[in-house]
Amino acid sequence: MTQATATPKAARRRHDREIISLAVPAFGALVAEPLFLMVDSAIVGHLGTPQLAGLAIAAALLSTAVSVFVFLAYATTAAVARRVGAGDLPAAIRQGMDGIWLALLLGAAVVAIALPTAPWLVGLFGASDTATPYAVTYLRISSLGIPAMLVVLAATGVLRGLQNTRTPLYVAIAGFAANAALNVGLVYGAGLGIAGSAWGTVIAQCGMAAAYLVVVVRGARRHGASLRPDAAGIRASAQAGAPLLVRTLSLRGVLLIATAVAARLGDADVAAHQIILSLWSLTAFALDAIAIAGQAIIGRYLGAGDAEGARQVCRRMVQWGIASGVVLGALIVVARPVFVPLFTGDTTVQDTLLPALLVVALSQPICGVVFVLDGVLMGAGDGPYLAWAMLLTLAVFAPVALLIPTLGGGLTALWWAMTLMMTVRLVTLWGRSRSGRWIVTGATR
């Protein structure tokens, strides 16, 4: 039975197999990434409180610097997948190399800024005199690994675009194991302290980047794609990524405002907010894995000129998003008596946490659809619309959230505002998906 004559049930099964084969390894790779910081925290924590405080500040700065450039993965995935769908593998890999060269250039620029400004950046957090030297040391050393981290993002996008999410999973697992071993050896074995932890992370990230480059270079040589930097291609990659950068910064703005509002509500509220935000981020990994599959699959269908196939996949992925959200919401409700005490024994924090947590559970189906449609539109290369939609969302969310302390609302009200934010995103993304304007076929958008 051909794709064109496949029954709806057969088509759904085919789409489900594709989604699962891409989303499951992607989820594993996504979960492995934050484990780097967990290992560093566990090892450095035994050195002393000032060292751990310094690590927390430096890690926050590093994660922000890297996450801002996540468009390197998203834009590269969409562009490469289109060319794969068009049957032009050399052009797909060439596009991926442009993204990797852009990552190297951006990484070098960030290092040039971070090294001399490290004390000033740490000072913005109001670090204590005892924690500041450790934060500066960790930040300066770890910033040397930023080019490698950005190469990992871009190369991950290349492989996702090539419909390969298994290799990123294997590299992430190997990187996590290497990071743990290097941290123990350098911090305690070599007696380097927090500097050893930073060097261990840099070496692990460079090893991951090297592994990715070996895979991509082999693919380039196999298909006769050039490895040399191409100014026009790098410029095109930057232009494709710019709207996604705006989207990411707007989303970061939402999260920063939410944390700032929680801090104004009181210590118990901000502590509870941090716990909920950690859980919300964990559920986001599961939903983002489906979105990553959407980026790769939608890009391939559009590149192949199959608009109807793209529509079918979009509909099926929305169903996946709803189902995943319902399951995650139910898990939050059922498991809350178990995991809440793991985070805090303070009854005041627990009492503040529980009603807000129910709001988070109720919002998960909305989140599921939002993440999926985000991935679909990214895969279609619809970055400008995503940027404007996220700016609109920020404009709606900010005044509502900032009014909560003034009106006497608590943490539950703040998470209702977060649900409003996700609902605005749902409306904008659903409207775009229904309009069909995102469907532009061909090797390039």
PDB file of N, CA and C in Angstrom, residues 375-437:
ATOM      1  N   GLY A 375       6.723  23.133  17.811  1.00  0.00           N
ATOM      2  CA  GLY A 375       7.635  22.310  17.019  1.00  0.00           C
ATOM      3  C   GLY A 375       7.230  22.236  15.558  1.00  0.00           C
ATOM      4  N   VAL A 376       5.933  22.135  15.311  1.00  0.00           N
ATOM      5  CA  VAL A 376       5.439  22.080  13.930  1.00  0.00           C
ATOM      6  C   VAL A 376       5.825  23.345  13.166  1.00  0.00           C
ATOM      7  N   LEU A 377       5.582  24.511  13.771  1.00  0.00           N
ATOM      8  CA  LEU A 377       5.867  25.776  13.090  1.00  0.00           C
ATOM      9  C   LEU A 377       7.370  26.014  12.959  1.00  0.00           C
ATOM     10  N   MET A 378       8.143  25.543  13.939  1.00  0.00           N
ATOM     11  CA  MET A 378       9.600  25.618  13.790  1.00  0.00           C
ATOM     12  C   MET A 378      10.057  24.750  12.623  1.00  0.00           C
ATOM     13  N   GLY A 379       9.505  23.539  12.549  1.00  0.00           N
ATOM     14  CA  GLY A 379       9.867  22.646  11.453  1.00  0.00           C
ATOM     15  C   GLY A 379       9.512  23.219  10.106  1.00  0.00           C
ATOM     16  N   ALA A 380       8.459  24.055  10.074  1.00  0.00           N
ATOM     17  CA  ALA A 380       8.040  24.704   8.829  1.00  0.00           C
ATOM     18  C   ALA A 380       8.860  25.954   8.532  1.00  0.00           C
ATOM     19  N   GLY A 381       9.742  26.335   9.470  1.00  0.00           N
ATOM     20  CA  GLY A 381      10.536  27.554   9.272  1.00  0.00           C
ATOM     21  C   GLY A 381       9.738  28.822   9.464  1.00  0.00           C
ATOM     22  N   ASP A 382       8.683  28.743  10.284  1.00  0.00           N
ATOM     23  CA  ASP A 382       7.783  29.887  10.482  1.00  0.00           C
ATOM     24  C   ASP A 382       8.247  30.744  11.665  1.00  0.00           C
ATOM     25  N   GLY A 383       9.550  30.989  11.739  1.00  0.00           N
ATOM     26  CA  GLY A 383      10.131  31.717  12.852  1.00  0.00           C
ATOM     27  C   GLY A 383       9.594  33.115  13.078  1.00  0.00           C
ATOM     28  N   PRO A 384       9.421  33.945  12.031  1.00  0.00           N
ATOM     29  CA  PRO A 384       8.900  35.298  12.262  1.00  0.00           C
ATOM     30  C   PRO A 384       7.553  35.303  12.973  1.00  0.00           C
ATOM     31  N   TYR A 385       6.655  34.396  12.589  1.00  0.00           N
ATOM     32  CA  TYR A 385       5.364  34.361  13.279  1.00  0.00           C
ATOM     33  C   TYR A 385       5.537  33.961  14.738  1.00  0.00           C
ATOM     34  N   LEU A 386       6.413  32.974  15.009  1.00  0.00           N
ATOM     35  CA  LEU A 386       6.644  32.553  16.388  1.00  0.00           C
ATOM     36  C   LEU A 386       7.186  33.699  17.235  1.00  0.00           C
ATOM     37  N   ALA A 387       8.046  34.530  16.639  1.00  0.00           N
ATOM     38  CA  ALA A 387       8.596  35.670  17.373  1.00  0.00           C
ATOM     39  C   ALA A 387       7.496  36.662  17.751  1.00  0.00           C
ATOM     40  N   TRP A 388       6.668  37.034  16.781  1.00  0.00           N
ATOM     41  CA  TRP A 388       5.595  37.996  17.058  1.00  0.00           C
ATOM     42  C   TRP A 388       4.583  37.419  18.044  1.00  0.00           C
ATOM     43  N   ALA A 389       4.282  36.130  17.913  1.00  0.00           N
ATOM     44  CA  ALA A 389       3.317  35.507  18.822  1.00  0.00           C
ATOM     45  C   ALA A 389       3.834  35.493  20.253  1.00  0.00           C
ATOM     46  N   MET A 390       5.126  35.253  20.426  1.00  0.00           N
ATOM     47  CA  MET A 390       5.694  35.216  21.773  1.00  0.00           C
ATOM     48  C   MET A 390       5.808  36.610  22.357  1.00  0.00           C
ATOM     49  N   LEU A 391       6.088  37.603  21.539  1.00  0.00           N
ATOM     50  CA  LEU A 391       6.102  38.992  22.017  1.00  0.00           C
ATOM     51  C   LEU A 391       4.711  39.403  22.488  1.00  0.00           C
ATOM     52  N   LEU A 392       3.669  39.007  21.744  1.00  0.00           N
ATOM     53  CA  LEU A 392       2.289  39.287  22.153  1.00  0.00           C
ATOM     54  C   LEU A 392       1.979  38.602  23.482  1.00  0.00           C
ATOM     55  N   THR A 393       2.422  37.370  23.619  1.00  0.00           N
ATOM     56  CA  THR A 393       2.195  36.621  24.856  1.00  0.00           C
ATOM     57  C   THR A 393       2.851  37.319  26.039  1.00  0.00           C
ATOM     58  N   LEU A 394       4.086  37.768  25.854  1.00  0.00           N
ATOM     59  CA  LEU A 394       4.789  38.496  26.908  1.00  0.00           C
ATOM     60  C   LEU A 394       4.040  39.777  27.274  1.00  0.00           C
ATOM     61  N   ALA A 395       3.529  40.478  26.269  1.00  0.00           N
ATOM     62  CA  ALA A 395       2.800  41.728  26.510  1.00  0.00           C
ATOM     63  C   ALA A 395       1.515  41.488  27.299  1.00  0.00           C
ATOM     64  N   VAL A 396       0.872  40.347  27.105  1.00  0.00           N
ATOM     65  CA  VAL A 396      -0.348  40.020  27.853  1.00  0.00           C
ATOM     66  C   VAL A 396       0.003  39.564  29.268  1.00  0.00           C
ATOM     67  N   PHE A 397       1.033  38.732  29.370  1.00  0.00           N
ATOM     68  CA  PHE A 397       1.380  38.128  30.663  1.00  0.00           C
ATOM     69  C   PHE A 397       1.952  39.136  31.657  1.00  0.00           C
ATOM     70  N   ALA A 398       2.856  39.990  31.198  1.00  0.00           N
ATOM     71  CA  ALA A 398       3.613  40.859  32.117  1.00  0.00           C
ATOM     72  C   ALA A 398       2.711  41.705  33.017  1.00  0.00           C
ATOM     73  N   PRO A 399       1.763  42.484  32.470  1.00  0.00           N
ATOM     74  CA  PRO A 399       0.942  43.319  33.366  1.00  0.00           C
ATOM     75  C   PRO A 399       0.067  42.499  34.314  1.00  0.00           C
ATOM     76  N   VAL A 400      -0.438  41.363  33.837  1.00  0.00           N
ATOM     77  CA  VAL A 400      -1.269  40.511  34.701  1.00  0.00           C
ATOM     78  C   VAL A 400      -0.446  39.982  35.866  1.00  0.00           C
ATOM     79  N   ALA A 401       0.746  39.477  35.573  1.00  0.00           N
ATOM     80  CA  ALA A 401       1.595  38.919  36.624  1.00  0.00           C
ATOM     81  C   ALA A 401       2.053  39.992  37.605  1.00  0.00           C
ATOM     82  N   LEU A 402       2.432  41.150  37.093  1.00  0.00           N
ATOM     83  CA  LEU A 402       2.963  42.204  37.960  1.00  0.00           C
ATOM     84  C   LEU A 402       1.894  42.791  38.871  1.00  0.00           C
ATOM     85  N   LEU A 403       0.621  42.645  38.507  1.00  0.00           N
ATOM     86  CA  LEU A 403      -0.470  43.148  39.342  1.00  0.00           C
ATOM     87  C   LEU A 403      -0.812  42.203  40.505  1.00  0.00           C
ATOM     88  N   ILE A 404      -0.351  40.985  40.446  1.00  0.00           N
ATOM     89  CA  ILE A 404      -0.740  39.984  41.451  1.00  0.00           C
ATOM     90  C   ILE A 404      -0.383  40.401  42.876  1.00  0.00           C
ATOM     91  N   PRO A 405       0.869  40.851  43.158  1.00  0.00           N
ATOM     92  CA  PRO A 405       1.161  41.280  44.539  1.00  0.00           C
ATOM     93  C   PRO A 405       0.313  42.474  44.973  1.00  0.00           C
ATOM     94  N   THR A 406       0.079  43.401  44.050  1.00  0.00           N
ATOM     95  CA  THR A 406      -0.709  44.594  44.380  1.00  0.00           C
ATOM     96  C   THR A 406      -2.154  44.234  44.742  1.00  0.00           C
ATOM     97  N   LEU A 407      -2.716  43.260  44.023  1.00  0.00           N
ATOM     98  CA  LEU A 407      -4.103  42.866  44.245  1.00  0.00           C
ATOM     99  C   LEU A 407      -4.256  41.835  45.360  1.00  0.00           C
ATOM    100  N   GLY A 408      -3.130  41.454  45.967  1.00  0.00           N
ATOM    101  CA  GLY A 408      -3.190  40.518  47.081  1.00  0.00           C
ATOM    102  C   GLY A 408      -3.269  39.061  46.673  1.00  0.00           C
ATOM    103  N   GLY A 409      -2.946  38.774  45.431  1.00  0.00           N
ATOM    104  CA  GLY A 409      -2.936  37.385  44.970  1.00  0.00           C
ATOM    105  C   GLY A 409      -1.698  36.656  45.453  1.00  0.00           C
ATOM    106  N   GLY A 410      -1.769  35.343  45.540  1.00  0.00           N
ATOM    107  CA  GLY A 410      -0.637  34.531  45.977  1.00  0.00           C
ATOM    108  C   GLY A 410      -0.053  33.713  44.852  1.00  0.00           C
ATOM    109  N   LEU A 411       0.636  32.641  45.234  1.00  0.00           N
ATOM    110  CA  LEU A 411       1.319  31.809  44.243  1.00  0.00           C
ATOM    111  C   LEU A 411       0.336  31.131  43.291  1.00  0.00           C
ATOM    112  N   THR A 412      -0.814  30.741  43.812  1.00  0.00           N
ATOM    113  CA  THR A 412      -1.813  30.098  42.939  1.00  0.00           C
ATOM    114  C   THR A 412      -2.263  31.059  41.848  1.00  0.00           C
ATOM    115  N   ALA A 413      -2.443  32.327  42.221  1.00  0.00           N
ATOM    116  CA  ALA A 413      -2.815  33.339  41.228  1.00  0.00           C
ATOM    117  C   ALA A 413      -1.716  33.508  40.185  1.00  0.00           C
ATOM    118  N   LEU A 414      -0.460  33.431  40.634  1.00  0.00           N
ATOM    119  CA  LEU A 414       0.659  33.551  39.697  1.00  0.00           C
ATOM    120  C   LEU A 414       0.632  32.408  38.686  1.00  0.00           C
ATOM    121  N   TRP A 415       0.322  31.194  39.150  1.00  0.00           N
ATOM    122  CA  TRP A 415       0.305  30.067  38.215  1.00  0.00           C
ATOM    123  C   TRP A 415      -0.956  30.049  37.350  1.00  0.00           C
ATOM    124  N   TRP A 416      -2.010  30.712  37.799  1.00  0.00           N
ATOM    125  CA  TRP A 416      -3.136  30.943  36.883  1.00  0.00           C
ATOM    126  C   TRP A 416      -2.699  31.911  35.783  1.00  0.00           C
ATOM    127  N   ALA A 417      -1.852  32.892  36.141  1.00  0.00           N
ATOM    128  CA  ALA A 417      -1.314  33.812  35.134  1.00  0.00           C
ATOM    129  C   ALA A 417      -0.412  33.067  34.154  1.00  0.00           C
ATOM    130  N   MET A 418       0.355  32.100  34.671  1.00  0.00           N
ATOM    131  CA  MET A 418       1.188  31.274  33.783  1.00  0.00           C
ATOM    132  C   MET A 418       0.303  30.448  32.842  1.00  0.00           C
ATOM    133  N   THR A 419      -0.824  29.970  33.361  1.00  0.00           N
ATOM    134  CA  THR A 419      -1.762  29.227  32.512  1.00  0.00           C
ATOM    135  C   THR A 419      -2.369  30.143  31.456  1.00  0.00           C
ATOM    136  N   LEU A 420      -2.654  31.391  31.840  1.00  0.00           N
ATOM    137  CA  LEU A 420      -3.122  32.371  30.861  1.00  0.00           C
ATOM    138  C   LEU A 420      -2.081  32.565  29.763  1.00  0.00           C
ATOM    139  N   MET A 421      -0.811  32.633  30.170  1.00  0.00           N
ATOM    140  CA  MET A 421       0.274  32.783  29.193  1.00  0.00           C
ATOM    141  C   MET A 421       0.275  31.623  28.196  1.00  0.00           C
ATOM    142  N   MET A 422       0.143  30.409  28.709  1.00  0.00           N
ATOM    143  CA  MET A 422       0.128  29.244  27.824  1.00  0.00           C
ATOM    144  C   MET A 422      -1.136  29.225  26.961  1.00  0.00           C
ATOM    145  N   THR A 423      -2.249  29.743  27.485  1.00  0.00           N
ATOM    146  CA  THR A 423      -3.490  29.797  26.712  1.00  0.00           C
ATOM    147  C   THR A 423      -3.369  30.787  25.555  1.00  0.00           C
ATOM    148  N   VAL A 424      -2.719  31.924  25.813  1.00  0.00           N
ATOM    149  CA  VAL A 424      -2.485  32.892  24.733  1.00  0.00           C
ATOM    150  C   VAL A 424      -1.612  32.261  23.657  1.00  0.00           C
ATOM    151  N   ARG A 425      -0.599  31.533  24.094  1.00  0.00           N
ATOM    152  CA  ARG A 425       0.241  30.825  23.117  1.00  0.00           C
ATOM    153  C   ARG A 425      -0.579  29.810  22.321  1.00  0.00           C
ATOM    154  N   LEU A 426      -1.465  29.105  23.012  1.00  0.00           N
ATOM    155  CA  LEU A 426      -2.317  28.120  22.335  1.00  0.00           C
ATOM    156  C   LEU A 426      -3.166  28.784  21.263  1.00  0.00           C
ATOM    157  N   VAL A 427      -3.775  29.912  21.597  1.00  0.00           N
ATOM    158  CA  VAL A 427      -4.653  30.610  20.650  1.00  0.00           C
ATOM    159  C   VAL A 427      -3.865  31.068  19.427  1.00  0.00           C
ATOM    160  N   THR A 428      -2.698  31.663  19.653  1.00  0.00           N
ATOM    161  CA  THR A 428      -1.910  32.170  18.521  1.00  0.00           C
ATOM    162  C   THR A 428      -1.377  31.034  17.649  1.00  0.00           C
ATOM    163  N   LEU A 429      -0.913  29.957  18.284  1.00  0.00           N
ATOM    164  CA  LEU A 429      -0.344  28.847  17.513  1.00  0.00           C
ATOM    165  C   LEU A 429      -1.441  28.031  16.822  1.00  0.00           C
ATOM    166  N   TRP A 430      -2.566  27.831  17.511  1.00  0.00           N
ATOM    167  CA  TRP A 430      -3.675  27.082  16.904  1.00  0.00           C
ATOM    168  C   TRP A 430      -4.230  27.839  15.702  1.00  0.00           C
ATOM    169  N   GLY A 431      -4.387  29.145  15.852  1.00  0.00           N
ATOM    170  CA  GLY A 431      -4.881  29.944  14.734  1.00  0.00           C
ATOM    171  C   GLY A 431      -3.967  29.863  13.530  1.00  0.00           C
ATOM    172  N   ARG A 432      -2.671  29.910  13.790  1.00  0.00           N
ATOM    173  CA  ARG A 432      -1.710  29.811  12.678  1.00  0.00           C
ATOM    174  C   ARG A 432      -1.778  28.441  12.016  1.00  0.00           C
ATOM    175  N   SER A 433      -1.856  27.388  12.822  1.00  0.00           N
ATOM    176  CA  SER A 433      -1.888  26.042  12.252  1.00  0.00           C
ATOM    177  C   SER A 433      -3.140  25.829  11.411  1.00  0.00           C
ATOM    178  N   ARG A 434      -4.273  26.404  11.850  1.00  0.00           N
ATOM    179  CA  ARG A 434      -5.524  26.253  11.119  1.00  0.00           C
ATOM    180  C   ARG A 434      -5.534  27.059   9.823  1.00  0.00           C
ATOM    181  N   SER A 435      -4.793  28.163   9.808  1.00  0.00           N
ATOM    182  CA  SER A 435      -4.791  29.023   8.617  1.00  0.00           C
ATOM    183  C   SER A 435      -4.079  28.374   7.437  1.00  0.00           C
ATOM    184  N   GLY A 436      -3.135  27.479   7.724  1.00  0.00           N
ATOM    185  CA  GLY A 436      -2.368  26.839   6.657  1.00  0.00           C
ATOM    186  C   GLY A 436      -1.272  27.707   6.077  1.00  0.00           C
ATOM    187  N   ARG A 437      -1.085  28.916   6.604  1.00  0.00           N
ATOM    188  CA  ARG A 437      -0.069  29.818   6.050  1.00  0.00           C
ATOM    189  C   ARG A 437       1.354  29.337   6.329  1.00  0.00           C
TER     190      ARG A 437
END
